[in-house]
Coordinates of C-alpha atoms in Angstrom, one line a residue:
Chain W
M8 CA -28.7 -7.3 0.0
I9 CA -25.2 -6.0 -0.3
F10 CA -23.2 -8.0 -2.6
V11 CA -19.5 -8.0 -2.7
E12 CA -19.2 -7.0 -6.3
L13 CA -21.0 -3.7 -5.5
L14 CA -18.2 -2.7 -3.1
C15 CA -15.5 -4.5 -4.4
R16 CA -15.8 -5.9 -7.3
Y17 CA -13.9 -8.2 -9.5
P18 CA -10.1 -8.8 -9.6
Y19 CA -8.5 -7.6 -12.9
V20 CA -4.6 -8.3 -12.6
T21 CA -4.0 -11.5 -10.7
G22 CA -1.2 -13.6 -9.5
T23 CA -1.4 -17.3 -9.3
S24 CA 0.1 -19.7 -6.8
V25 CA 2.4 -19.2 -3.9
I26 CA 4.0 -22.1 -2.1
G27 CA 6.0 -22.0 1.2
I28 CA 7.8 -24.5 3.2
K29 CA 9.9 -24.6 6.5
Y30 CA 13.3 -26.1 6.0
K31 CA 16.3 -26.5 8.3
D32 CA 17.4 -22.8 8.5
G33 CA 14.1 -21.0 8.0
I34 CA 11.5 -20.7 5.2
L35 CA 11.7 -21.2 1.4
M36 CA 9.0 -19.7 -0.8
A37 CA 8.3 -19.8 -4.4
A38 CA 6.1 -18.0 -7.0
D39 CA 6.1 -17.3 -10.4
M40 CA 6.2 -13.9 -11.9
G41 CA 3.0 -13.7 -13.8
G42 CA 0.4 -11.1 -13.6
S43 CA -2.8 -12.4 -15.6
Y44 CA -5.5 -10.1 -17.1
G45 CA -8.3 -12.6 -17.3
S46 CA -6.9 -15.3 -19.7
T47 CA -4.2 -13.3 -21.1
L48 CA -0.8 -13.7 -19.6
R49 CA -0.3 -9.7 -19.7
Y50 CA 2.6 -9.1 -17.3
K51 CA 5.4 -11.3 -16.9
S52 CA 7.8 -9.7 -14.5
V53 CA 5.8 -9.1 -11.4
E54 CA 7.5 -9.8 -8.2
R55 CA 4.9 -11.6 -6.0
M56 CA 7.2 -12.2 -3.0
K57 CA 8.6 -9.2 -1.0
P58 CA 10.5 -8.9 2.4
I59 CA 8.7 -7.2 5.2
G60 CA 10.9 -5.7 7.9
K61 CA 14.0 -7.9 9.2
H62 CA 12.2 -11.0 9.8
S63 CA 9.3 -11.7 7.3
L64 CA 8.6 -12.5 3.9
L65 CA 5.2 -12.1 2.2
G66 CA 4.0 -13.8 -0.9
A67 CA 0.6 -13.1 -2.5
S68 CA -1.6 -14.4 -5.2
G69 CA -4.8 -12.6 -6.2
E70 CA -5.3 -8.9 -7.2
I71 CA -1.8 -7.3 -7.8
S72 CA -3.2 -3.8 -6.9
D73 CA -4.4 -4.9 -3.6
F74 CA -1.1 -6.7 -2.8
Q75 CA 0.6 -3.3 -3.9
E76 CA -1.7 -1.6 -1.2
L77 CA -0.9 -4.1 1.3
L78 CA 2.7 -3.5 0.8
R79 CA 2.0 0.2 1.5
Y80 CA 0.1 -0.7 4.9
L81 CA 3.0 -2.9 5.9
D82 CA 5.7 -0.3 5.0
E83 CA 3.8 2.1 7.5
L84 CA 3.5 -0.7 10.1
I85 CA 7.3 -1.5 10.0
L86 CA 8.3 2.1 9.8
Y87 CA 6.2 3.0 13.0
D88 CA 7.7 0.0 14.7
N89 CA 11.2 1.2 13.8
M90 CA 10.4 4.7 15.1
W91 CA 10.0 3.5 18.5
D92 CA 13.8 2.6 18.3
D93 CA 13.7 0.5 21.2
G94 CA 15.6 -2.7 20.0
N95 CA 12.4 -4.6 19.3
S96 CA 11.1 -5.4 15.8
L97 CA 8.0 -7.0 14.6
G98 CA 8.4 -10.7 14.0
P99 CA 6.4 -13.0 11.4
K100 CA 3.8 -13.9 14.0
E101 CA 3.1 -10.3 14.5
V102 CA 2.9 -9.4 10.8
H103 CA 0.7 -12.4 10.2
S104 CA -1.6 -11.4 12.9
Y105 CA -1.8 -7.8 11.5
L106 CA -2.4 -9.0 8.0
T107 CA -5.2 -11.4 9.2
R108 CA -7.1 -8.5 11.1
V109 CA -6.8 -6.3 8.1
M110 CA -8.2 -8.9 5.7
Y111 CA -10.9 -9.9 8.1
N112 CA -12.1 -6.4 8.9
R113 CA -12.2 -5.4 5.3
R114 CA -14.2 -8.7 4.7
N115 CA -16.7 -7.5 7.4
K116 CA -17.2 -4.2 5.6
F117 CA -17.9 -6.2 2.2
N118 CA -14.7 -4.4 0.8
P119 CA -12.0 -7.1 0.6
L120 CA -8.4 -7.1 -0.4
W121 CA -8.7 -9.8 -3.2
N122 CA -5.5 -11.7 -2.3
S123 CA -4.3 -15.1 -0.5
L124 CA -1.2 -14.5 1.5
V125 CA 1.7 -16.6 2.7
L126 CA 3.9 -15.1 5.4
G127 CA 7.0 -16.8 6.4
G128 CA 9.8 -15.7 8.7
V129 CA 12.4 -16.5 11.4
K130 CA 12.9 -14.7 14.5
K131 CA 15.2 -15.8 17.6
G132 CA 15.6 -19.1 16.0
Q133 CA 11.7 -19.6 15.8
K134 CA 10.5 -20.6 12.3
Y135 CA 7.1 -19.4 11.5
L136 CA 4.9 -20.0 8.3
G137 CA 1.3 -18.8 8.2
T138 CA -1.2 -18.2 5.4
V139 CA -4.2 -16.0 5.1
V140 CA -6.3 -18.2 2.8
S141 CA -8.4 -15.9 1.1
M142 CA -10.2 -12.4 1.0
I143 CA -12.5 -13.9 3.8
G144 CA -9.5 -13.8 6.4
V145 CA -9.3 -17.5 7.2
H146 CA -5.8 -18.2 8.5
F147 CA -3.7 -21.0 9.9
E148 CA 0.1 -22.0 10.3
D149 CA 1.7 -25.1 9.1
N150 CA 4.9 -26.7 8.0
H151 CA 4.0 -26.2 4.2
V152 CA 1.2 -23.9 2.7
A153 CA 0.0 -23.0 -0.7
T154 CA -2.3 -20.7 -2.3
G155 CA -4.8 -21.2 -5.3
F156 CA -3.9 -24.2 -7.5
G157 CA -1.0 -24.9 -5.3
N158 CA -3.4 -26.3 -2.9
H159 CA -4.6 -28.8 -5.2
L160 CA -1.3 -29.7 -6.9
A161 CA 1.6 -28.9 -4.6
R162 CA 0.2 -29.8 -1.2
P163 CA -0.1 -33.4 -2.0
I164 CA 3.4 -33.7 -2.9
L165 CA 4.5 -31.8 0.1
R166 CA 2.3 -33.9 2.4
D167 CA 4.2 -36.9 1.0
E168 CA 7.8 -35.6 0.6
W169 CA 8.1 -32.9 3.0
H170 CA 10.0 -33.7 6.4
E171 CA 11.6 -31.8 9.3
N172 CA 15.0 -30.3 8.7
L173 CA 15.1 -30.2 4.8
S174 CA 18.4 -29.0 3.4
F175 CA 18.4 -25.9 1.5
E176 CA 19.2 -28.0 -1.8
D177 CA 16.4 -30.4 -1.0
G178 CA 13.8 -27.6 -0.2
V179 CA 14.5 -26.1 -3.5
K180 CA 14.3 -29.2 -5.3
L181 CA 10.9 -29.9 -3.6
L182 CA 9.7 -26.5 -4.4
E183 CA 10.8 -26.7 -8.0
K184 CA 9.0 -30.1 -8.3
C185 CA 5.8 -28.5 -7.1
M186 CA 6.3 -25.5 -9.5
L187 CA 6.8 -27.7 -12.6
V188 CA 3.5 -29.4 -11.9
L189 CA 1.9 -26.1 -11.6
L190 CA 3.6 -25.0 -14.9
Y191 CA 2.1 -28.1 -16.6
R192 CA -1.4 -27.9 -15.2
D193 CA -2.3 -24.4 -14.1
R194 CA -3.2 -22.2 -17.1
S195 CA -2.2 -18.9 -15.4
A196 CA 1.2 -20.1 -14.6
I197 CA 4.3 -18.8 -16.5
N198 CA 7.7 -20.2 -16.8
K199 CA 9.5 -17.6 -15.0
L200 CA 9.8 -17.9 -11.2
Q201 CA 11.7 -16.8 -8.2
I202 CA 12.4 -18.7 -5.0
A203 CA 13.0 -16.8 -1.9
K204 CA 14.5 -17.9 1.6
I205 CA 14.3 -16.3 4.9
T206 CA 16.7 -17.3 7.7
E207 CA 17.8 -15.6 11.0
E208 CA 20.4 -13.8 8.8
G209 CA 17.8 -12.2 6.5
T210 CA 16.0 -12.6 3.2
T211 CA 17.2 -13.5 -0.2
I212 CA 15.1 -13.5 -3.2
S213 CA 16.6 -15.2 -6.2
P214 CA 16.9 -13.7 -9.7
P215 CA 14.1 -14.8 -12.0
Y216 CA 14.7 -18.1 -14.0
S217 CA 12.9 -20.8 -15.9
L218 CA 12.5 -24.3 -15.3
K219 CA 13.0 -27.1 -18.1
T220 CA 9.9 -29.1 -19.2
F221 CA 9.6 -32.4 -20.2
W222 CA 7.6 -33.7 -23.3
G223 CA 9.3 -36.7 -24.2
F224 CA 6.7 -39.5 -23.4
S225 CA 6.2 -41.6 -26.3
A226 CA 2.5 -41.4 -25.6
F227 CA 2.6 -37.8 -26.4
K228 CA 3.8 -38.3 -29.7
N229 CA 0.7 -40.0 -31.4
P230 CA -1.9 -39.8 -28.6
T231 CA -4.8 -40.2 -30.9
L232 CA -3.5 -43.3 -32.7
G233 CA -6.4 -45.8 -33.0
A234 CA -8.9 -43.2 -31.9
E235 CA -9.0 -40.3 -34.4
G236 CA -10.7 -37.3 -33.1
S237 CA -9.8 -38.0 -29.5
W238 CA -7.6 -35.9 -27.5
Chain J
M14 CA -27.7 2.4 -32.6
D15 CA -27.3 3.7 -29.2
L16 CA -26.3 7.4 -29.6
N17 CA -26.6 7.6 -25.9
A18 CA -23.9 5.1 -25.0
A19 CA -21.1 6.4 -23.0
H20 CA -18.1 7.8 -24.9
S21 CA -15.4 4.9 -24.9
M22 CA -12.1 5.1 -26.6
G23 CA -11.8 1.7 -27.6
T24 CA -8.3 2.5 -28.5
T25 CA -4.7 1.4 -28.9
I26 CA -2.3 3.0 -26.7
I27 CA 1.5 2.2 -26.4
G28 CA 4.4 3.6 -24.5
V29 CA 8.0 2.7 -25.3
T30 CA 11.3 3.5 -23.8
Y31 CA 14.3 4.0 -25.9
D32 CA 17.9 5.1 -25.4
G33 CA 17.3 8.8 -24.1
G34 CA 13.5 8.9 -23.5
V35 CA 10.1 7.7 -24.2
I36 CA 7.9 7.5 -27.1
L37 CA 4.0 7.4 -26.4
G38 CA 1.7 6.5 -29.2
A39 CA -2.1 6.3 -29.7
D40 CA -4.9 6.0 -32.4
S41 CA -7.5 8.7 -32.5
R42 CA -10.9 7.0 -32.5
T43 CA -13.6 7.9 -29.7
S44 CA -16.9 5.9 -30.2
T45 CA -20.3 6.1 -28.9
G46 CA -21.5 2.6 -29.3
L47 CA -21.0 2.0 -32.9
Y48 CA -20.8 5.6 -34.1
V49 CA -17.5 7.2 -34.2
A50 CA -18.1 10.4 -32.1
N51 CA -14.5 11.8 -32.8
R52 CA -12.2 10.5 -35.5
A53 CA -9.3 12.7 -34.6
S54 CA -9.0 12.7 -30.8
D55 CA -5.8 13.5 -28.9
K56 CA -5.5 10.6 -26.5
I57 CA -2.0 11.5 -25.3
T58 CA -2.6 14.1 -22.6
Q59 CA -0.1 16.4 -20.8
L60 CA 0.3 16.1 -17.1
T61 CA 3.3 18.2 -16.6
D62 CA 6.0 19.6 -19.1
N63 CA 8.0 16.4 -19.0
V64 CA 5.4 13.8 -18.4
Y65 CA 2.2 12.6 -20.5
V66 CA -0.4 10.1 -20.1
C67 CA -2.0 7.8 -22.9
R68 CA -5.7 7.3 -22.1
S69 CA -8.1 4.4 -22.9
G70 CA -11.2 3.0 -21.8
S71 CA -14.1 5.5 -20.8
A72 CA -13.4 8.9 -22.1
A73 CA -15.1 10.8 -19.2
D74 CA -13.2 8.7 -16.7
S75 CA -9.8 9.0 -18.2
Q76 CA -10.2 12.8 -18.7
I77 CA -11.2 13.3 -15.1
V78 CA -8.3 11.4 -13.8
S79 CA -5.8 13.1 -15.7
D80 CA -7.5 16.3 -14.9
Y81 CA -7.1 15.7 -11.1
V82 CA -3.7 14.4 -11.6
R83 CA -2.6 17.6 -13.7
Y84 CA -4.1 19.6 -10.8
F85 CA -2.3 17.9 -8.0
L86 CA 1.2 17.8 -9.9
H87 CA 0.9 21.5 -10.7
Q88 CA 0.8 22.1 -6.8
H89 CA 3.4 19.6 -6.2
T90 CA 5.8 21.1 -8.8
I91 CA 5.5 24.6 -7.2
Q92 CA 6.0 23.2 -3.6
L93 CA 9.0 20.8 -4.9
G94 CA 10.7 23.8 -6.8
Q95 CA 11.5 21.6 -9.6
P96 CA 9.8 19.3 -12.3
A97 CA 8.0 16.4 -10.8
T98 CA 9.3 13.0 -11.6
V99 CA 7.6 10.4 -13.7
K100 CA 7.3 8.1 -10.7
V101 CA 5.5 10.7 -8.7
A102 CA 3.0 11.4 -11.4
A103 CA 2.4 7.6 -12.1
N104 CA 1.8 7.0 -8.4
L105 CA -0.7 10.0 -8.4
V106 CA -2.5 8.4 -11.3
R107 CA -2.5 4.9 -9.4
L108 CA -3.7 6.5 -6.2
I109 CA -6.8 7.8 -7.9
S110 CA -7.3 4.7 -10.1
Y111 CA -6.9 2.3 -7.1
N112 CA -9.2 4.3 -4.7
N113 CA -12.1 4.6 -6.9
K114 CA -11.7 1.2 -8.6
N115 CA -15.3 0.5 -8.3
M116 CA -16.4 3.5 -10.4
L117 CA -13.8 3.9 -12.9
E118 CA -13.2 2.1 -16.2
T119 CA -9.9 3.4 -17.5
G120 CA -6.5 2.0 -18.4
L121 CA -3.6 4.3 -18.6
I122 CA 0.0 4.5 -19.8
V123 CA 2.2 7.2 -18.1
G124 CA 5.3 8.1 -19.7
G125 CA 7.9 10.8 -19.4
W126 CA 11.4 11.9 -18.8
D127 CA 13.2 13.4 -15.6
K128 CA 16.7 14.0 -14.7
Y129 CA 16.9 11.3 -12.0
E130 CA 15.8 8.1 -13.9
G131 CA 15.7 9.4 -17.6
G132 CA 12.9 8.0 -19.6
K133 CA 10.4 5.8 -17.8
I134 CA 7.0 4.0 -18.6
Y135 CA 4.4 3.0 -16.1
G136 CA 1.4 1.0 -17.0
I137 CA -1.8 1.5 -14.9
P138 CA -4.5 -1.0 -15.9
L139 CA -8.0 -1.5 -14.7
G140 CA -8.0 -2.0 -10.9
G141 CA -5.1 0.4 -10.1
T142 CA -2.0 -1.9 -10.3
I143 CA 1.1 0.1 -11.0
I144 CA 3.9 -1.6 -13.0
E145 CA 6.9 0.0 -14.4
Q146 CA 7.8 -1.6 -17.9
P147 CA 10.3 -1.1 -20.8
F148 CA 7.3 -0.8 -23.0
A149 CA 3.6 -1.0 -22.3
I150 CA 0.5 -1.4 -24.5
G151 CA -3.2 -0.8 -23.6
G152 CA -6.7 -0.4 -25.0
S153 CA -8.8 -3.0 -26.9
G154 CA -6.4 -2.7 -29.7
S155 CA -3.6 -3.8 -27.7
S156 CA -5.0 -7.5 -27.7
Y157 CA -3.5 -7.8 -31.5
L158 CA 0.0 -6.4 -30.5
Y159 CA 1.1 -8.9 -27.7
G160 CA 2.6 -11.2 -30.4
F161 CA 3.9 -8.3 -32.5
F162 CA 5.9 -6.7 -29.5
D163 CA 7.1 -10.1 -28.2
Q164 CA 8.9 -10.4 -31.6
A165 CA 9.8 -6.9 -32.6
W166 CA 10.8 -5.2 -29.1
R167 CA 14.3 -4.8 -28.6
E168 CA 16.2 -3.0 -25.7
G169 CA 18.2 -0.1 -26.7
M170 CA 16.5 1.3 -29.8
T171 CA 17.4 4.8 -31.1
K172 CA 14.6 7.4 -31.2
D173 CA 13.7 6.8 -34.8
E174 CA 13.6 3.1 -34.5
A175 CA 11.3 3.4 -31.5
E176 CA 9.1 5.7 -33.1
Q177 CA 8.7 3.8 -36.2
L178 CA 7.9 0.7 -33.9
V179 CA 5.2 2.5 -32.4
V180 CA 3.7 3.8 -35.5
K181 CA 3.7 0.5 -37.2
A182 CA 2.2 -1.2 -34.0
V183 CA -0.7 1.3 -33.6
S184 CA -1.3 1.1 -37.4
L185 CA -1.4 -2.8 -37.3
A186 CA -3.9 -2.6 -34.4
I187 CA -6.0 -0.1 -36.3
A188 CA -6.2 -2.5 -39.0
R189 CA -7.9 -5.3 -36.9
D190 CA -9.6 -3.4 -33.9
G191 CA -12.9 -1.7 -34.9
A192 CA -12.6 0.3 -31.9
S193 CA -9.4 1.7 -33.0
G194 CA -9.1 4.0 -36.1
G195 CA -8.2 7.4 -37.4
V196 CA -4.5 8.9 -37.2
V197 CA -1.5 7.7 -35.4
R198 CA -0.4 10.4 -33.0
T199 CA 3.1 10.1 -31.2
V200 CA 4.7 12.2 -28.6
I201 CA 8.5 12.1 -27.9
I202 CA 9.7 13.1 -24.4
N203 CA 13.5 13.2 -23.8
S204 CA 16.0 15.6 -22.0
E205 CA 15.7 18.1 -24.9
G206 CA 12.0 18.3 -24.5
V207 CA 8.8 17.3 -26.1
T208 CA 7.8 16.6 -29.9
R209 CA 4.2 15.9 -31.1
N210 CA 3.9 14.1 -34.3
F211 CA 1.0 13.3 -36.5
Y212 CA 0.6 10.4 -39.1
P213 CA -2.7 10.5 -41.2
G214 CA -3.8 7.2 -42.7
D215 CA -2.2 7.9 -46.1
T216 CA 1.4 7.9 -44.7
L217 CA 1.1 4.6 -43.0
P218 CA 1.7 1.3 -44.7
R219 CA -0.7 -1.0 -46.3
W220 CA -1.4 -4.3 -44.5
H221 CA -2.9 -7.6 -45.5
E222 CA -6.1 -7.3 -47.8
E223 CA -5.7 -3.5 -47.7
L224 CA -5.5 -1.7 -51.0
E225 CA -4.0 1.6 -52.0
P226 CA -6.6 4.5 -51.7
Q227 CA -7.6 6.0 -55.0
N228 CA -9.6 9.1 -55.8
S229 CA -12.1 7.3 -58.0
L230 CA -12.6 4.1 -60.0
L231 CA -12.6 6.4 -63.0
D232 CA -8.9 7.1 -62.5
I233 CA -8.2 3.3 -62.4
L234 CA -10.2 2.9 -65.7
N235 CA -8.2 5.7 -67.4
T236 CA -4.8 4.7 -66.2
S237 CA -5.2 0.8 -67.2
S238 CA -6.9 -0.4 -70.3
P239 CA -9.3 -2.4 -71.0
E240 CA -9.0 -5.1 -68.3
P241 CA -10.7 -3.5 -65.2
M242 CA -14.1 -3.5 -66.5
S243 CA -13.9 -6.6 -68.8
I244 CA -17.1 -8.6 -69.3
Q245 CA -17.2 -11.7 -67.2

């Protein structure tokens, strides 16, 4: 019996959730900049979202070395596409399809890339947001997607509050609301994040920044009053 | 005691950039299980004239990776006609670490100086992730240094400040990590070249619950009187 761990193994340096939403002009994506090493928050400046070609933006969670390798594959793919010099360029649908094939074929050989991916982009006015859910290669598209903890904590918020034609400001606020919950409740989250936007014009990734957190609930001040030893 | 256990360099390794170059630092203990196989190892290995690597984890794995990289870099330098850049060296290390991730158990810190980017440090932990950092720590002893560096690290230190920071840090890690010990070695790399330094235990500061080393109890008895051996 061949086990995954024999051929590949355990993840070492991992990134946590990525969230992506469609908005009026394109796609907004958010991810923190943490690279965890087990339970240690070892690296705090890891960029987990990268532009791919002219029309796509890739966010990844999971093993960072595998994400770096994927970026190399994609670099080659985009280069090859550019070399044709035929006026055509790979759009987000195509890149997502390529990623899915790579992930699924690696899975079939019991040598997966230990990542969950979010691929968003706009081409010729068409917005596209797809996710490759895991190293197994399951994939789908939707108006809002998330990886890891984001599935459990962010998507319920998005199901409730996402709507068609969000403005940039509302989109950012919505993503920040989700990222704040993740910061409170995901042990591998760090308070240093980036928000990326991709529109017909191109990609912009914000500089790293931190969110203010709230601890001022009166219940927080003396939570064990009347029940010493509880938490 | 398992004397046939693999040689592992428990280790504390550090790489730090400063205003003008980099400082690499390491302890010198190589253990075989609980036995200290080598108490004066040199874990800072040369890859090229201007790029060195700090090795941690399996002694064998880290040696073979650095041997391969040195071999490839040597050829690359001949073909390129000028010194290899730190980035190229680090990426070669990553290539080998990543492509053999199932078999290797080694964490490396590549540091050096080239004329294009100046002093650079690249961390390459288990798995083969490559990450450029202003400073990097690795090895089992590094667990005790995360808090220390969070507080003590500053951008734009001088060469002497940076070296003192590295020596202090390795020495603190040695104090608490059983797998680290021996002497502190440093390598300074900048535009002027490479300098190796060696700090044996007696030159390092004393930390909490550590005492000044003596030749013998007899010296203590002879210098002070009568208290040391007073009857309880």
